[in-house]
mmCIF file of C-alpha atoms in Angstrom:
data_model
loop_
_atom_site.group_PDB
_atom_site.id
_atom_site.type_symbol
_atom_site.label_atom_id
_atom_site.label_comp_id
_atom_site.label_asym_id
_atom_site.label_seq_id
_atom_site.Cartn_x
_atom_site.Cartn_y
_atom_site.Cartn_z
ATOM 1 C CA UNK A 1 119.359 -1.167 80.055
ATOM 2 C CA UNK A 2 120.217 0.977 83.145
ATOM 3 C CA UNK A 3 117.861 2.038 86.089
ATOM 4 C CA UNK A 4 117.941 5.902 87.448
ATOM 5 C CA UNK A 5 119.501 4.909 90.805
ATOM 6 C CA UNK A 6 121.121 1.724 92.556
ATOM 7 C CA UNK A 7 122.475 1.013 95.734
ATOM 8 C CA UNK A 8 126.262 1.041 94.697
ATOM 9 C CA UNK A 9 128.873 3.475 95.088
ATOM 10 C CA UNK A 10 129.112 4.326 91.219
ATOM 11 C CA UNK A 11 126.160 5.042 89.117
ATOM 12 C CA UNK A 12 123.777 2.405 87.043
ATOM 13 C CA UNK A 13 125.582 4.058 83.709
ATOM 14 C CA UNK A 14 129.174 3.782 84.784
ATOM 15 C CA UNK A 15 128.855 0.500 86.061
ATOM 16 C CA UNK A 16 127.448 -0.845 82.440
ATOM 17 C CA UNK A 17 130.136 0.995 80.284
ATOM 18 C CA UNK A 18 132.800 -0.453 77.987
ATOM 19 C CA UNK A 19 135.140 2.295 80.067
ATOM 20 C CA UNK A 20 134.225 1.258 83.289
ATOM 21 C CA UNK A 21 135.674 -2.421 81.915
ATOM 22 C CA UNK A 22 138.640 -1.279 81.022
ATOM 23 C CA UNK A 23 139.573 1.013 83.762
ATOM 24 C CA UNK A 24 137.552 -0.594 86.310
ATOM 25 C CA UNK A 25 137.038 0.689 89.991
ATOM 26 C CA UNK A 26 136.194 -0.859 93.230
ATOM 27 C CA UNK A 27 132.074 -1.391 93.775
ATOM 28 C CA UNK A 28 130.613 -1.579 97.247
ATOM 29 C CA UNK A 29 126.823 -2.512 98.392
ATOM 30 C CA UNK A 30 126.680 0.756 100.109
ATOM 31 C CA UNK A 31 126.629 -0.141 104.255
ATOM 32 C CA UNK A 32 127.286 -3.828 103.708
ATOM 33 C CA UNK A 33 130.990 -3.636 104.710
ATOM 34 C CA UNK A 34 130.225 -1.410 107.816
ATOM 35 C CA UNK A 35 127.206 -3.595 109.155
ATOM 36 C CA UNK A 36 129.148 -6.727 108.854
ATOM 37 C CA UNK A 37 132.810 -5.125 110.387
ATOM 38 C CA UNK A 38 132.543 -7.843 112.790
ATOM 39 C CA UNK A 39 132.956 -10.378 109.994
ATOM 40 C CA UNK A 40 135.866 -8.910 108.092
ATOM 41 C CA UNK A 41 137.881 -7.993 110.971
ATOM 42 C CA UNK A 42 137.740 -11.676 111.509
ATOM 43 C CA UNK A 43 138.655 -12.608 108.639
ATOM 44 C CA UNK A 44 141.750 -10.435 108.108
ATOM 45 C CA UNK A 45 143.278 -12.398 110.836
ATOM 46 C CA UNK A 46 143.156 -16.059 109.031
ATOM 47 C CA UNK A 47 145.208 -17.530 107.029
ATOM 48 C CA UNK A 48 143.942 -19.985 104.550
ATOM 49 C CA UNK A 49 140.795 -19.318 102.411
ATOM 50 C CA UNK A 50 139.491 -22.709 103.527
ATOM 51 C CA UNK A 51 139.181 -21.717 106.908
ATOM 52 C CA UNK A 52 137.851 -17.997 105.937
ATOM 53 C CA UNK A 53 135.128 -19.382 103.403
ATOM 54 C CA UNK A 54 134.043 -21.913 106.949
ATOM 55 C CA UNK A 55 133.782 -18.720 108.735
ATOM 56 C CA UNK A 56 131.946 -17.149 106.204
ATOM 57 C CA UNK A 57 129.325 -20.411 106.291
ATOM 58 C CA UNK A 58 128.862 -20.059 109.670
ATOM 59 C CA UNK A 59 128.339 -16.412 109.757
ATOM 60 C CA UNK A 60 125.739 -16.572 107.303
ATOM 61 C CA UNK A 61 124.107 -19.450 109.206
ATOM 62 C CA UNK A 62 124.096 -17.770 112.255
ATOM 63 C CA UNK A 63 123.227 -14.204 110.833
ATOM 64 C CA UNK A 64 120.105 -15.501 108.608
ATOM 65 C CA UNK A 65 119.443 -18.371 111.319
ATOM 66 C CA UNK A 66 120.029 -20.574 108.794
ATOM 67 C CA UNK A 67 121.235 -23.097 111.125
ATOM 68 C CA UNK A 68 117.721 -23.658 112.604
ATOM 69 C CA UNK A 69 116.857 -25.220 109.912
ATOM 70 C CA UNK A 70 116.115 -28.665 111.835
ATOM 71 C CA UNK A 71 114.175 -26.752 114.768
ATOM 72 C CA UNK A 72 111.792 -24.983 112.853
ATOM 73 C CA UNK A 73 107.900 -25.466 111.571
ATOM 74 C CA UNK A 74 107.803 -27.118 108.569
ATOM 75 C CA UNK A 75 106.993 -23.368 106.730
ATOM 76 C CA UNK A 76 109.337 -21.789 108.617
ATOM 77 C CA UNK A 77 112.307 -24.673 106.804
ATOM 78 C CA UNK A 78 111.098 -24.483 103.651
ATOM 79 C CA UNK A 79 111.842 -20.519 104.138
ATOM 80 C CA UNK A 80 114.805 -21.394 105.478
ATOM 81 C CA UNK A 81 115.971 -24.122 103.403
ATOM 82 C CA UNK A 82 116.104 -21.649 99.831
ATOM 83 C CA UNK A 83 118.698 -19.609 101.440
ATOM 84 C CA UNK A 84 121.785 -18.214 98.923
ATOM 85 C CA UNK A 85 122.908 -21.602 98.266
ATOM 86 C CA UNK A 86 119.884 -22.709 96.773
ATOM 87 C CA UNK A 87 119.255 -19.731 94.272
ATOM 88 C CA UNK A 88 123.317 -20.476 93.171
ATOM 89 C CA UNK A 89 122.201 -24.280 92.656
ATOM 90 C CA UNK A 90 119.001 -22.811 90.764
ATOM 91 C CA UNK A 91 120.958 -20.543 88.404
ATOM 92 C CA UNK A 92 123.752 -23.447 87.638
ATOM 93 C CA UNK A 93 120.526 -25.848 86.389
ATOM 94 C CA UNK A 94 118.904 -22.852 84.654
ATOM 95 C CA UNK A 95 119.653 -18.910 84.521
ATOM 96 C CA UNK A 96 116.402 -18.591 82.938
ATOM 97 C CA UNK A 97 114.221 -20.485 86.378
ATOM 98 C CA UNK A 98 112.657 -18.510 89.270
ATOM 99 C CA UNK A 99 115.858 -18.629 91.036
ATOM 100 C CA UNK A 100 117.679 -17.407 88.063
ATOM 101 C CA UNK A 101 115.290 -13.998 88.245
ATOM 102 C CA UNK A 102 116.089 -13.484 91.706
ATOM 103 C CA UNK A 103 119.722 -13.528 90.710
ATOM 104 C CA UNK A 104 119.321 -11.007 88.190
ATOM 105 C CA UNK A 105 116.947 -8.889 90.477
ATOM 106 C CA UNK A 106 119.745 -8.847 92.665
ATOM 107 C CA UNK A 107 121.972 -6.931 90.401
ATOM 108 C CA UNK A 108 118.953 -4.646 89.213
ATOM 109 C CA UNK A 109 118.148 -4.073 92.662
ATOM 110 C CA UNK A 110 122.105 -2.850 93.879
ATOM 111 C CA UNK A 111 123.610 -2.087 90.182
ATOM 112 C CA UNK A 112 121.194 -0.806 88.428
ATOM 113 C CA UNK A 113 120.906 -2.633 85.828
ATOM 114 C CA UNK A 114 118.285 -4.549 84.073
ATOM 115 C CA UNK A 115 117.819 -7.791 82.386
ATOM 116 C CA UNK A 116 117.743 -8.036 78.907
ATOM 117 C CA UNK A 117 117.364 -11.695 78.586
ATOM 118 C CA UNK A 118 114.777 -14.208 80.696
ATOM 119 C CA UNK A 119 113.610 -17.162 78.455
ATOM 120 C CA UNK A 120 112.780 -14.203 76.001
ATOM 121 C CA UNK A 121 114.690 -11.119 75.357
ATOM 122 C CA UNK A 122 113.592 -7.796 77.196
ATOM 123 C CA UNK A 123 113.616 -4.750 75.074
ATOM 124 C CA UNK A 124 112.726 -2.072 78.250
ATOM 125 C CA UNK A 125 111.037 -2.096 81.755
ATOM 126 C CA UNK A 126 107.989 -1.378 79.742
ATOM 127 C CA UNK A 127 108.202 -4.881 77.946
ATOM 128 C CA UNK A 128 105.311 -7.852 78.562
ATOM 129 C CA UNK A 129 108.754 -9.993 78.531
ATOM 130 C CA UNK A 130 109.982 -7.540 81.823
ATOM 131 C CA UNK A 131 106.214 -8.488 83.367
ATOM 132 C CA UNK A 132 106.896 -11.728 83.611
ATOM 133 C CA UNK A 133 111.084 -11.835 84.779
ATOM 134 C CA UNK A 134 109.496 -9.655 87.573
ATOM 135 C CA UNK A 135 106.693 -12.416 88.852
ATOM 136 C CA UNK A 136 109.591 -15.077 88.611
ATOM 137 C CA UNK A 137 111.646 -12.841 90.399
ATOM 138 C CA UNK A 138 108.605 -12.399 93.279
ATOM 139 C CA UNK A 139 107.706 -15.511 93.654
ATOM 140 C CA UNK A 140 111.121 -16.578 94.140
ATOM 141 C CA UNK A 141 112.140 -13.688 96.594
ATOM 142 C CA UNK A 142 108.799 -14.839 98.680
ATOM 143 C CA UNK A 143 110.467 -18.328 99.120
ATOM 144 C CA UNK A 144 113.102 -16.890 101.896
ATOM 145 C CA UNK A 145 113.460 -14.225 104.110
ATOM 146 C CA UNK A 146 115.992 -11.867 103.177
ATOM 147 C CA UNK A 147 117.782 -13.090 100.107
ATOM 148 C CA UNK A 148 118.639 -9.843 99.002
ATOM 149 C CA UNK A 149 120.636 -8.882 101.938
ATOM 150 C CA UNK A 150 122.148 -12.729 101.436
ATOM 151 C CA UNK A 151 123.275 -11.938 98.280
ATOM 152 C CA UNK A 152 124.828 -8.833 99.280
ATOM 153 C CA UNK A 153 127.037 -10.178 101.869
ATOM 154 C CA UNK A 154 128.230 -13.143 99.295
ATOM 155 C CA UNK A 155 129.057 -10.366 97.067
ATOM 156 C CA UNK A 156 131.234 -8.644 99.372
ATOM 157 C CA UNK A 157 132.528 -11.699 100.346
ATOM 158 C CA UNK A 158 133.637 -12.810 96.851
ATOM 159 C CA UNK A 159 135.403 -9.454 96.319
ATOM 160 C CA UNK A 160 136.832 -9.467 99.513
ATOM 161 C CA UNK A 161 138.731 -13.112 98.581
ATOM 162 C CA UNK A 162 139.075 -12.293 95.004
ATOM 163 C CA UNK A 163 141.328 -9.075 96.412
ATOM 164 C CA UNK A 164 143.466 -11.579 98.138
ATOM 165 C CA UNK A 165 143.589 -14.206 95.531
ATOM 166 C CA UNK A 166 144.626 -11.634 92.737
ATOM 167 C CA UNK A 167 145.895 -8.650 94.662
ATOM 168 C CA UNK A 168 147.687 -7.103 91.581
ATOM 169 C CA UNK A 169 144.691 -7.732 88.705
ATOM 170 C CA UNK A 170 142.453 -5.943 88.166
ATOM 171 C CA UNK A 171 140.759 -8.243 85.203
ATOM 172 C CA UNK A 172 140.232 -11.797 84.946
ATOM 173 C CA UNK A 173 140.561 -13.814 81.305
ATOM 174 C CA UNK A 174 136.939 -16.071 81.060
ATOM 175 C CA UNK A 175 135.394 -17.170 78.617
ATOM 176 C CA UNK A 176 131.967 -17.820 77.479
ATOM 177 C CA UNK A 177 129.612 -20.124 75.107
ATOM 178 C CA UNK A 178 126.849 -19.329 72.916
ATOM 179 C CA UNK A 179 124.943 -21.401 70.568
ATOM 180 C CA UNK A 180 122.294 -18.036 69.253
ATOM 181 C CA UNK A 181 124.507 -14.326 69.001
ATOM 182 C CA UNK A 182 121.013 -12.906 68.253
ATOM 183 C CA UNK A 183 120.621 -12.822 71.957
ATOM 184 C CA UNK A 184 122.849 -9.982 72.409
ATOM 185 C CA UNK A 185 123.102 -6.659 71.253
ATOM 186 C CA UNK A 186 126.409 -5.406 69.280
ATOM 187 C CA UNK A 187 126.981 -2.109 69.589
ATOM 188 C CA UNK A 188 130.013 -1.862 67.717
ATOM 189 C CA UNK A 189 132.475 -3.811 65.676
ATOM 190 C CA UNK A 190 135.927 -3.421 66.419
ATOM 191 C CA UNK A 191 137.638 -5.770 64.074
ATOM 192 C CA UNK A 192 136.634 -9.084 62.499
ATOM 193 C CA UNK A 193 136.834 -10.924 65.698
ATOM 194 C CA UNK A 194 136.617 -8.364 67.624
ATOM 195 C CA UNK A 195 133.092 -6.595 68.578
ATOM 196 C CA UNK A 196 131.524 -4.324 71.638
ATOM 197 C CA UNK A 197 128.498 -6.812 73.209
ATOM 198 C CA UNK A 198 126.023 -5.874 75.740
ATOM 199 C CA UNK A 199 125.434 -8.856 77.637
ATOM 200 C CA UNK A 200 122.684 -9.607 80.129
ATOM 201 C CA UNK A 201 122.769 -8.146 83.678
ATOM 202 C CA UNK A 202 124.221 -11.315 84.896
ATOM 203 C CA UNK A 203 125.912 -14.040 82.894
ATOM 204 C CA UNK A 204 127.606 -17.217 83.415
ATOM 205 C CA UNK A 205 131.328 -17.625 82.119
ATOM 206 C CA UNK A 206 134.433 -19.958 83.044
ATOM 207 C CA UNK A 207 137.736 -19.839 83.135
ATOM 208 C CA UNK A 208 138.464 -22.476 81.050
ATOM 209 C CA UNK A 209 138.065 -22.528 77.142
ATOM 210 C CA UNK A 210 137.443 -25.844 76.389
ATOM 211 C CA UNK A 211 134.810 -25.973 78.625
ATOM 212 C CA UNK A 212 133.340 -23.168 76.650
ATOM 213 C CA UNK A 213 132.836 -24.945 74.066
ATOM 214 C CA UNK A 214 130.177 -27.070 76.142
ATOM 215 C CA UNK A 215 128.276 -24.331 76.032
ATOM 216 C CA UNK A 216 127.950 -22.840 72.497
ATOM 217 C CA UNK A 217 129.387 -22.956 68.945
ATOM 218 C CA UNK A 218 130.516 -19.225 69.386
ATOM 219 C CA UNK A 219 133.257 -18.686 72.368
ATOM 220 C CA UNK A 220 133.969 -15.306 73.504
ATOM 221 C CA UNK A 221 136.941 -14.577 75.145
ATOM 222 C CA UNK A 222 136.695 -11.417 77.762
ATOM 223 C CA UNK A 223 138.864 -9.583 79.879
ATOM 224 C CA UNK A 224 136.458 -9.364 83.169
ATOM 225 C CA UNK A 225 137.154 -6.720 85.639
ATOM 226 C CA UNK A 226 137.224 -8.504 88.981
ATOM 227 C CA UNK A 227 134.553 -5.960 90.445
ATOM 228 C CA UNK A 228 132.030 -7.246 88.217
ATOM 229 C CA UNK A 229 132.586 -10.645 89.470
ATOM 230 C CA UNK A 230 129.381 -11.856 91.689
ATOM 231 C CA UNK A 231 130.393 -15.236 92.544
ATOM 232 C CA UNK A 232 133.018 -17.986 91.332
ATOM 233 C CA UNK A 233 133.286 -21.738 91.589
ATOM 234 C CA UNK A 234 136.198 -22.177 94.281
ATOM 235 C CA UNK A 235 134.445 -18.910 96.863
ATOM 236 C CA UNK A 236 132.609 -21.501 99.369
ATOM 237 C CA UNK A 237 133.978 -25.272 100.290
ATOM 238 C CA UNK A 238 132.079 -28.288 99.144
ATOM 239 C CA UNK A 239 130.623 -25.489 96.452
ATOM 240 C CA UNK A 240 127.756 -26.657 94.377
ATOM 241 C CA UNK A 241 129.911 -25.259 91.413
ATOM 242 C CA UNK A 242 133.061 -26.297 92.474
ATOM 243 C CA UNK A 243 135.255 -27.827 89.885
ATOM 244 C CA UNK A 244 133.269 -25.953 87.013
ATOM 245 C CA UNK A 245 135.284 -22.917 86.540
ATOM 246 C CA UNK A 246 132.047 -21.481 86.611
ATOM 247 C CA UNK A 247 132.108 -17.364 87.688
ATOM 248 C CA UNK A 248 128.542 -15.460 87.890
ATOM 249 C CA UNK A 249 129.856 -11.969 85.873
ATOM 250 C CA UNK A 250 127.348 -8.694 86.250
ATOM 251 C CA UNK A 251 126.957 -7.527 82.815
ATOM 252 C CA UNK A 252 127.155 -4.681 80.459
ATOM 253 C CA UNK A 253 128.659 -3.600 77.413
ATOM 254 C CA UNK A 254 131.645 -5.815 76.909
ATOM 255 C CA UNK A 255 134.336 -5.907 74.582
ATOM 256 C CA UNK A 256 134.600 -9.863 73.404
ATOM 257 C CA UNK A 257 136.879 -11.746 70.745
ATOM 258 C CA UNK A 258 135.288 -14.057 69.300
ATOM 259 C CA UNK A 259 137.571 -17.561 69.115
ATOM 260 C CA UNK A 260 135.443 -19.532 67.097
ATOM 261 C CA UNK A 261 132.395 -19.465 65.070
ATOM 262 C CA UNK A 262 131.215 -22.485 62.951
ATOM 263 C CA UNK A 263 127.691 -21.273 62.037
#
């Protein structure tokens, strides 16, 4: 389910086709590189991803004022206090909470592309069920000032390490859980194991299996294209993630393998 317009530098469609997965292109939060040059020139010139991902922390603090957290009225730190990091923390306990909806309004917001999943499936921005992911998404947006414009700098941020991490990949192998396939639509089947999914606009996997299986009596194995990747486990130190494998993946129509079914 694809919006008319976005704020990326490919279209809502293109970004959300089984093509664009697997020949996948750069994707940019048009302006976010250019306003924040400062940062990335500074980062080009360290060495460890330890000491970038600091740098990041304290850019963010300083460039949200995050860091006056302590000196502020007690209104003013609650604002303060949901910053990116607590909307991650909100997703990893639910994808379905108010935090989860401002996560996924994210990606409708700069991809383009709309939920089809929020405690209930959504069939179309007409939908009751599309009513009520947007007051989630409101009244968690009204909790901090500028979360969108967090989340666009931690996506840029996540590509920008991911380039260095994998610099000749273009895909990532992850894997997801599910207990109920009836949440996604398959649009085609490819083989027995093999089918074309289109998942929700944002969706947790990992990159390991047997964690998977945690999550679901169906694992999927995917081949993610590393543009599509909003966030992963080992991006920020002391991560509330870290250790989980966990990577936020914007979604789409996906081609998945199915490893094992027992339903």
């Amino acid at each position: 389910m694809e919006n008319s317009f976005n704020h990326c530098n490919l279209p809502p469609w293109v970004i959300a086709s089984r093509h664009f997965n697997d020949n996948p292109q750069p994707l940019e939060v048009q302006g976010v590189r250019a306003v924040n040059r400062f940062l990335f020139e500074k980062l080009d010139q360290i060495a460890t991803h330890e000491e970038r991902a600091s740098v990041f922390n304290d850019y963010m603090s300083v460039k949200f004022q995050l860091h006056q957290w302590q000196q502020e009225t007690a209104t003013a730190r609650k604002s303060l206090k949901n910053s990116y990091l607590r909307f991650l923390r909100g997703w990893m306990m639910d994808s379905n909470s108010v935090e989860g909806a401002v996560l996924k309004g994210w990606v409708e917001s700069r991809m383009g592309l709309a939920p089809t999943f929020h405690n209930v499936r959504i069939s179309g921005i007409h939908d009751e069920n599309y009513l009520q992911y947007a007051v989630d998404r409101t009244k968690g947006s009204a909790r901090t000032s500028a979360i969108n414009s967090q989340l666009d700098l931690l996506y840029e941020y996540c590509q920008y390490e991911l380039a260095k991490r994998y610099p000749d990949r273009k895909h990532l192998t992850l894997y997801r859980g599910t207990f109920d396939k009836s949440e996604y639509d398959v649009l085609d089947t490819i083989s027995k194991r093999e089918e074309i999914v289109r998942l929700n606009n944002l969706n947790s996997f990992t990159t390991d299996e047997e964690r998977a299986w945690e999550f679901g009596f169906i694992v999927w194995q995917v081949q993610v294209p590393l543009a599509k990747v909003f966030f992963y486990s080992e991006l920020l130190p002391n991560s509330i993630l870290k250790g989980e494998g966990e990577c936020l993946v914007v979604g789409g129509e996906y081609r998945v393998k199915r490893l094992m079914c027992t339903v």
